[in-house]
């Protein structure tokens, strides 16, 4: 059986994974990828550092991460984080999350998309209440 190349999304996911948690075939693929595109090795390291920062509760390394990432493949991400650094710091350090309501927001947006161009708020309200 022949091994299939991963998609771009899967490659991005693989780059963010800890190398010790990958199987041998995937490790060989990443080693080959890093040999042919060394800048991806740095991008993978930066992605792992950012993931660790976000999972943790200390934003001490955020400024250093932005500085390191600003000269890498992740420069546009670093620039975006730098533009809204207060929100990123709050996301790392604060215990609050919108996760409990994300499903409700998604359901509301789905209903709204289904009725695009029809009536207005009254119909949206009735459909939303009917879906409950």
Short mmCIF file of N, CA and C in Angstrom, two decimals:
data_model
loop_
_atom_site.label_atom_id
_atom_site.label_comp_id
_atom_site.label_asym_id
_atom_site.label_seq_id
_atom_site.Cartn_x
_atom_site.Cartn_y
_atom_site.Cartn_z
N UNK A 1 0.84 -1.18 0.00
CA UNK A 1 0.00 0.00 0.00
C UNK A 1 0.88 1.24 0.00
N UNK A 2 0.53 2.19 -0.83
CA UNK A 2 1.32 3.40 -0.97
C UNK A 2 0.81 4.47 -0.01
N UNK A 3 1.75 5.22 0.56
CA UNK A 3 1.40 6.27 1.51
C UNK A 3 0.92 7.49 0.75
N UNK A 4 -0.18 8.09 1.20
CA UNK A 4 -0.76 9.26 0.55
C UNK A 4 -0.24 10.54 1.21
N UNK A 5 0.11 11.53 0.39
CA UNK A 5 0.57 12.81 0.92
C UNK A 5 -0.55 13.50 1.68
N UNK A 6 -0.24 14.13 2.79
CA UNK A 6 -1.29 14.83 3.55
C UNK A 6 -1.68 16.14 2.86
N UNK A 7 -2.86 16.60 3.16
CA UNK A 7 -3.33 17.88 2.64
C UNK A 7 -2.57 19.02 3.33
N UNK A 8 -2.78 20.23 2.85
CA UNK A 8 -2.13 21.39 3.49
C UNK A 8 -2.58 21.53 4.94
N UNK A 9 -3.87 21.31 5.17
CA UNK A 9 -4.40 21.43 6.53
C UNK A 9 -3.76 20.37 7.43
N UNK A 10 -3.63 19.14 6.93
CA UNK A 10 -3.00 18.08 7.72
C UNK A 10 -1.52 18.38 7.96
N UNK A 11 -0.85 18.95 6.96
CA UNK A 11 0.56 19.32 7.15
C UNK A 11 0.68 20.37 8.24
N UNK A 12 -0.20 21.36 8.24
CA UNK A 12 -0.17 22.38 9.29
C UNK A 12 -0.41 21.74 10.65
N UNK A 13 -1.31 20.79 10.72
CA UNK A 13 -1.59 20.09 11.98
C UNK A 13 -0.36 19.29 12.42
N UNK A 14 0.27 18.60 11.46
CA UNK A 14 1.47 17.82 11.78
C UNK A 14 2.61 18.70 12.28
N UNK A 15 2.75 19.88 11.68
CA UNK A 15 3.81 20.79 12.11
C UNK A 15 3.60 21.26 13.54
N UNK A 16 2.36 21.32 13.98
CA UNK A 16 2.10 21.79 15.34
C UNK A 16 2.15 20.68 16.38
N UNK A 17 2.20 19.42 15.94
CA UNK A 17 2.25 18.29 16.87
C UNK A 17 3.66 18.13 17.43
N UNK A 18 3.73 17.60 18.63
CA UNK A 18 5.02 17.30 19.24
C UNK A 18 5.64 16.13 18.46
N UNK A 19 6.89 16.26 17.98
CA UNK A 19 7.49 15.22 17.14
C UNK A 19 7.53 13.84 17.79
N UNK A 20 7.63 13.78 19.10
CA UNK A 20 7.70 12.48 19.77
C UNK A 20 6.36 11.74 19.78
N UNK A 21 5.28 12.44 19.45
CA UNK A 21 3.96 11.81 19.47
C UNK A 21 3.55 11.26 18.11
N UNK A 22 4.43 11.34 17.12
CA UNK A 22 4.10 10.90 15.76
C UNK A 22 4.63 9.50 15.49
N UNK A 23 3.98 8.81 14.55
CA UNK A 23 4.47 7.48 14.18
C UNK A 23 5.70 7.61 13.29
N UNK A 24 6.37 6.50 13.06
CA UNK A 24 7.64 6.51 12.33
C UNK A 24 7.49 7.02 10.90
N UNK A 25 6.44 6.62 10.23
CA UNK A 25 6.24 7.04 8.84
C UNK A 25 6.02 8.55 8.76
N UNK A 26 5.27 9.10 9.68
CA UNK A 26 5.03 10.54 9.70
C UNK A 26 6.31 11.29 10.06
N UNK A 27 7.08 10.74 10.98
CA UNK A 27 8.37 11.36 11.31
C UNK A 27 9.28 11.41 10.10
N UNK A 28 9.32 10.34 9.31
CA UNK A 28 10.13 10.32 8.10
C UNK A 28 9.65 11.37 7.11
N UNK A 29 8.33 11.49 6.96
CA UNK A 29 7.77 12.50 6.06
C UNK A 29 8.19 13.89 6.49
N UNK A 30 8.06 14.20 7.79
CA UNK A 30 8.43 15.52 8.28
C UNK A 30 9.92 15.78 8.13
N UNK A 31 10.73 14.76 8.37
CA UNK A 31 12.18 14.91 8.20
C UNK A 31 12.49 15.27 6.74
N UNK A 32 11.85 14.59 5.81
CA UNK A 32 12.03 14.87 4.39
C UNK A 32 11.54 16.29 4.06
N UNK A 33 10.41 16.67 4.64
CA UNK A 33 9.86 18.00 4.42
C UNK A 33 10.81 19.07 4.93
N UNK A 34 11.36 18.86 6.12
CA UNK A 34 12.30 19.83 6.69
C UNK A 34 13.59 19.92 5.90
N UNK A 35 14.03 18.82 5.30
CA UNK A 35 15.24 18.87 4.47
C UNK A 35 15.01 19.71 3.23
N UNK A 36 13.80 19.62 2.66
CA UNK A 36 13.50 20.35 1.42
C UNK A 36 12.99 21.76 1.66
N UNK A 37 12.47 22.03 2.85
CA UNK A 37 11.97 23.36 3.18
C UNK A 37 12.30 23.65 4.65
N UNK A 38 13.56 24.02 4.93
CA UNK A 38 14.00 24.21 6.31
C UNK A 38 13.20 25.28 7.08
N UNK A 39 12.63 26.25 6.37
CA UNK A 39 11.85 27.28 7.05
C UNK A 39 10.61 26.69 7.72
N UNK A 40 10.14 25.53 7.24
CA UNK A 40 8.99 24.88 7.86
C UNK A 40 9.33 24.29 9.22
N UNK A 41 10.58 23.92 9.42
CA UNK A 41 11.00 23.43 10.72
C UNK A 41 10.84 24.54 11.76
N UNK A 42 11.29 25.74 11.41
CA UNK A 42 11.14 26.89 12.30
C UNK A 42 9.66 27.22 12.52
N UNK A 43 8.87 27.16 11.46
CA UNK A 43 7.43 27.43 11.57
C UNK A 43 6.76 26.42 12.49
N UNK A 44 7.16 25.16 12.39
CA UNK A 44 6.60 24.13 13.26
C UNK A 44 6.94 24.38 14.72
N UNK A 45 8.18 24.76 14.97
CA UNK A 45 8.60 25.07 16.34
C UNK A 45 7.82 26.25 16.89
N UNK A 46 7.64 27.29 16.07
CA UNK A 46 6.87 28.46 16.50
C UNK A 46 5.41 28.10 16.75
N UNK A 47 4.85 27.23 15.91
CA UNK A 47 3.46 26.81 16.09
C UNK A 47 3.29 26.05 17.41
N UNK A 48 4.25 25.18 17.71
CA UNK A 48 4.18 24.44 18.98
C UNK A 48 4.31 25.37 20.18
N UNK A 49 5.19 26.39 20.07
CA UNK A 49 5.35 27.34 21.17
C UNK A 49 4.07 28.16 21.38
N UNK A 50 3.42 28.57 20.27
CA UNK A 50 2.19 29.34 20.39
C UNK A 50 1.08 28.48 21.00
N UNK A 51 0.98 27.23 20.58
CA UNK A 51 -0.03 26.33 21.14
C UNK A 51 0.18 26.16 22.64
N UNK A 52 1.44 26.03 23.06
CA UNK A 52 1.74 25.89 24.49
C UNK A 52 1.37 27.17 25.24
N UNK A 53 1.63 28.33 24.64
CA UNK A 53 1.25 29.60 25.27
C UNK A 53 -0.26 29.69 25.46
N UNK A 54 -1.01 29.32 24.43
CA UNK A 54 -2.46 29.43 24.48
C UNK A 54 -3.05 28.43 25.47
N UNK A 55 -2.49 27.24 25.54
CA UNK A 55 -2.99 26.22 26.48
C UNK A 55 -2.65 26.56 27.92
N UNK A 56 -1.60 27.31 28.12
CA UNK A 56 -1.18 27.66 29.47
C UNK A 56 -1.96 28.84 30.01
N UNK A 57 -1.50 29.37 31.11
CA UNK A 57 -2.17 30.53 31.69
C UNK A 57 -1.19 31.67 31.96
N UNK A 58 -0.01 31.60 31.32
CA UNK A 58 1.01 32.63 31.50
C UNK A 58 1.36 33.21 30.13
N UNK A 59 1.23 34.52 29.99
CA UNK A 59 1.50 35.17 28.71
C UNK A 59 2.91 35.76 28.63
N UNK A 60 3.79 35.34 29.52
CA UNK A 60 5.14 35.92 29.60
C UNK A 60 5.93 35.77 28.30
N UNK A 61 5.75 34.67 27.58
CA UNK A 61 6.53 34.45 26.37
C UNK A 61 5.90 34.99 25.11
N UNK A 62 4.77 35.67 25.23
CA UNK A 62 4.04 36.13 24.03
C UNK A 62 4.82 37.17 23.24
N UNK A 63 5.40 38.15 23.91
CA UNK A 63 6.16 39.18 23.20
C UNK A 63 7.35 38.58 22.45
N UNK A 64 8.05 37.64 23.10
CA UNK A 64 9.18 36.99 22.46
C UNK A 64 8.72 36.16 21.27
N UNK A 65 7.55 35.51 21.40
CA UNK A 65 7.02 34.71 20.29
C UNK A 65 6.72 35.61 19.10
N UNK A 66 6.09 36.75 19.35
CA UNK A 66 5.77 37.68 18.25
C UNK A 66 7.04 38.15 17.56
N UNK A 67 8.06 38.46 18.35
CA UNK A 67 9.34 38.90 17.78
C UNK A 67 9.97 37.80 16.94
N UNK A 68 9.99 36.57 17.46
CA UNK A 68 10.58 35.45 16.72
C UNK A 68 9.79 35.13 15.46
N UNK A 69 8.46 35.20 15.55
CA UNK A 69 7.61 34.83 14.41
C UNK A 69 7.58 35.91 13.33
N UNK A 70 7.93 37.13 13.67
CA UNK A 70 7.83 38.22 12.71
C UNK A 70 8.79 38.08 11.53
N UNK A 71 9.80 37.22 11.65
CA UNK A 71 10.74 37.00 10.55
C UNK A 71 10.62 35.58 10.00
N UNK A 72 9.46 34.96 10.20
CA UNK A 72 9.28 33.58 9.75
C UNK A 72 8.08 33.47 8.80
N UNK A 73 7.72 32.25 8.51
CA UNK A 73 6.54 31.98 7.69
C UNK A 73 5.25 32.41 8.39
N UNK A 74 5.31 32.62 9.69
CA UNK A 74 4.14 33.00 10.48
C UNK A 74 4.08 34.50 10.74
N UNK A 75 4.75 35.29 9.90
CA UNK A 75 4.84 36.73 10.13
C UNK A 75 3.46 37.39 10.11
N UNK A 76 2.59 37.00 9.21
CA UNK A 76 1.27 37.65 9.16
C UNK A 76 0.44 37.31 10.39
N UNK A 77 0.58 36.08 10.91
CA UNK A 77 -0.10 35.71 12.15
C UNK A 77 0.44 36.53 13.31
N UNK A 78 1.77 36.67 13.37
CA UNK A 78 2.38 37.46 14.44
C UNK A 78 1.94 38.91 14.36
N UNK A 79 1.81 39.44 13.17
CA UNK A 79 1.37 40.82 12.99
C UNK A 79 -0.08 40.97 13.46
N UNK A 80 -0.93 40.01 13.12
CA UNK A 80 -2.32 40.06 13.56
C UNK A 80 -2.45 39.95 15.07
N UNK A 81 -1.66 39.09 15.68
CA UNK A 81 -1.67 38.96 17.14
C UNK A 81 -1.18 40.26 17.77
N UNK A 82 -0.15 40.85 17.17
CA UNK A 82 0.38 42.11 17.69
C UNK A 82 -0.64 43.24 17.63
N UNK A 83 -1.49 43.24 16.59
CA UNK A 83 -2.51 44.29 16.47
C UNK A 83 -3.55 44.20 17.57
N UNK A 84 -3.84 42.98 18.03
CA UNK A 84 -4.87 42.81 19.05
C UNK A 84 -4.29 42.07 20.26
N UNK A 85 -3.14 42.53 20.69
CA UNK A 85 -2.41 41.83 21.75
C UNK A 85 -3.18 41.80 23.06
N UNK A 86 -3.96 42.83 23.35
CA UNK A 86 -4.72 42.85 24.61
C UNK A 86 -5.72 41.69 24.64
N UNK A 87 -6.39 41.44 23.53
CA UNK A 87 -7.36 40.35 23.47
C UNK A 87 -6.66 38.99 23.58
N UNK A 88 -5.50 38.85 22.97
CA UNK A 88 -4.78 37.59 23.03
C UNK A 88 -4.29 37.35 24.46
N UNK A 89 -3.76 38.39 25.09
CA UNK A 89 -3.34 38.25 26.49
C UNK A 89 -4.51 37.85 27.38
N UNK A 90 -5.66 38.48 27.16
CA UNK A 90 -6.85 38.14 27.95
C UNK A 90 -7.28 36.70 27.71
N UNK A 91 -7.20 36.24 26.46
CA UNK A 91 -7.58 34.86 26.15
C UNK A 91 -6.66 33.86 26.86
N UNK A 92 -5.40 34.22 27.01
CA UNK A 92 -4.44 33.32 27.66
C UNK A 92 -4.62 33.34 29.18
N UNK A 93 -4.82 34.53 29.73
CA UNK A 93 -4.78 34.66 31.19
C UNK A 93 -6.14 34.57 31.88
N UNK A 94 -7.22 34.85 31.17
CA UNK A 94 -8.55 34.87 31.79
C UNK A 94 -9.23 33.51 31.68
N UNK A 95 -10.04 33.14 32.66
CA UNK A 95 -10.70 31.83 32.65
C UNK A 95 -11.97 31.78 31.81
N UNK A 96 -12.43 32.92 31.29
CA UNK A 96 -13.70 32.95 30.58
C UNK A 96 -13.56 32.46 29.16
N UNK A 97 -14.66 31.90 28.65
CA UNK A 97 -14.69 31.37 27.30
C UNK A 97 -16.10 31.44 26.75
N UNK A 98 -16.22 31.56 25.44
CA UNK A 98 -17.54 31.55 24.81
C UNK A 98 -17.93 30.15 24.36
N UNK A 99 -17.11 29.17 24.69
CA UNK A 99 -17.37 27.80 24.23
C UNK A 99 -18.77 27.30 24.55
N UNK A 100 -19.32 27.54 25.74
CA UNK A 100 -20.67 27.01 26.03
C UNK A 100 -21.76 27.54 25.09
N UNK A 101 -21.57 28.74 24.53
CA UNK A 101 -22.62 29.30 23.69
C UNK A 101 -22.32 29.20 22.19
N UNK A 102 -21.15 28.69 21.82
CA UNK A 102 -20.79 28.62 20.40
C UNK A 102 -21.79 27.80 19.59
N UNK A 103 -22.29 26.71 20.17
CA UNK A 103 -23.28 25.89 19.46
C UNK A 103 -24.56 26.67 19.18
N UNK A 104 -24.99 27.46 20.15
CA UNK A 104 -26.21 28.26 19.96
C UNK A 104 -25.99 29.34 18.90
N UNK A 105 -24.82 29.96 18.92
CA UNK A 105 -24.50 30.98 17.92
C UNK A 105 -24.48 30.36 16.53
N UNK A 106 -23.86 29.18 16.40
CA UNK A 106 -23.80 28.49 15.13
C UNK A 106 -25.21 28.15 14.62
N UNK A 107 -26.07 27.68 15.53
CA UNK A 107 -27.44 27.32 15.14
C UNK A 107 -28.20 28.55 14.66
N UNK A 108 -28.04 29.66 15.36
CA UNK A 108 -28.71 30.90 14.97
C UNK A 108 -28.23 31.36 13.60
N UNK A 109 -26.93 31.31 13.36
CA UNK A 109 -26.39 31.73 12.07
C UNK A 109 -26.86 30.82 10.94
N UNK A 110 -26.98 29.53 11.23
CA UNK A 110 -27.47 28.59 10.21
C UNK A 110 -28.91 28.93 9.82
N UNK A 111 -29.75 29.16 10.80
CA UNK A 111 -31.14 29.53 10.52
C UNK A 111 -31.18 30.84 9.75
N UNK A 112 -30.36 31.80 10.14
CA UNK A 112 -30.32 33.10 9.46
C UNK A 112 -29.90 32.94 8.00
N UNK A 113 -28.90 32.08 7.73
CA UNK A 113 -28.47 31.84 6.35
C UNK A 113 -29.56 31.18 5.53
N UNK A 114 -30.32 30.27 6.14
CA UNK A 114 -31.38 29.57 5.42
C UNK A 114 -32.45 30.53 4.94
N UNK A 115 -32.67 31.60 5.68
CA UNK A 115 -33.73 32.52 5.30
C UNK A 115 -33.19 33.82 4.72
N UNK A 116 -31.99 33.78 4.18
CA UNK A 116 -31.37 34.97 3.60
C UNK A 116 -32.31 35.65 2.61
N UNK A 117 -32.53 36.94 2.78
CA UNK A 117 -33.35 37.71 1.87
C UNK A 117 -34.84 37.65 2.17
N UNK A 118 -35.24 36.89 3.18
CA UNK A 118 -36.65 36.76 3.50
C UNK A 118 -36.98 37.58 4.73
N UNK A 119 -38.02 38.33 4.67
CA UNK A 119 -38.60 39.05 5.79
C UNK A 119 -37.56 39.74 6.65
N UNK A 120 -37.65 39.60 7.95
CA UNK A 120 -36.74 40.33 8.83
C UNK A 120 -36.64 39.67 10.19
N UNK A 121 -36.45 40.51 11.19
CA UNK A 121 -36.22 40.02 12.54
C UNK A 121 -37.38 39.19 13.07
N UNK A 122 -38.61 39.58 12.77
CA UNK A 122 -39.78 38.86 13.30
C UNK A 122 -39.78 37.41 12.83
N UNK A 123 -39.52 37.19 11.56
CA UNK A 123 -39.49 35.82 11.04
C UNK A 123 -38.32 35.05 11.64
N UNK A 124 -37.16 35.68 11.75
CA UNK A 124 -36.00 35.02 12.36
C UNK A 124 -36.32 34.61 13.79
N UNK A 125 -36.94 35.50 14.55
CA UNK A 125 -37.30 35.19 15.93
C UNK A 125 -38.26 34.01 15.99
N UNK A 126 -39.28 34.02 15.14
CA UNK A 126 -40.25 32.91 15.13
C UNK A 126 -39.59 31.60 14.77
N UNK A 127 -38.71 31.61 13.77
CA UNK A 127 -38.04 30.38 13.36
C UNK A 127 -37.11 29.88 14.45
N UNK A 128 -36.43 30.79 15.10
CA UNK A 128 -35.52 30.41 16.17
C UNK A 128 -36.30 29.81 17.34
N UNK A 129 -37.38 30.43 17.72
CA UNK A 129 -38.18 29.89 18.81
C UNK A 129 -38.85 28.56 18.44
N UNK A 130 -39.21 28.40 17.18
CA UNK A 130 -39.81 27.16 16.72
C UNK A 130 -38.79 26.03 16.73
N UNK A 131 -37.50 26.37 16.52
CA UNK A 131 -36.45 25.35 16.49
C UNK A 131 -36.12 24.84 17.88
N UNK A 132 -36.47 25.61 18.90
CA UNK A 132 -36.19 25.21 20.28
C UNK A 132 -37.18 24.15 20.65
#
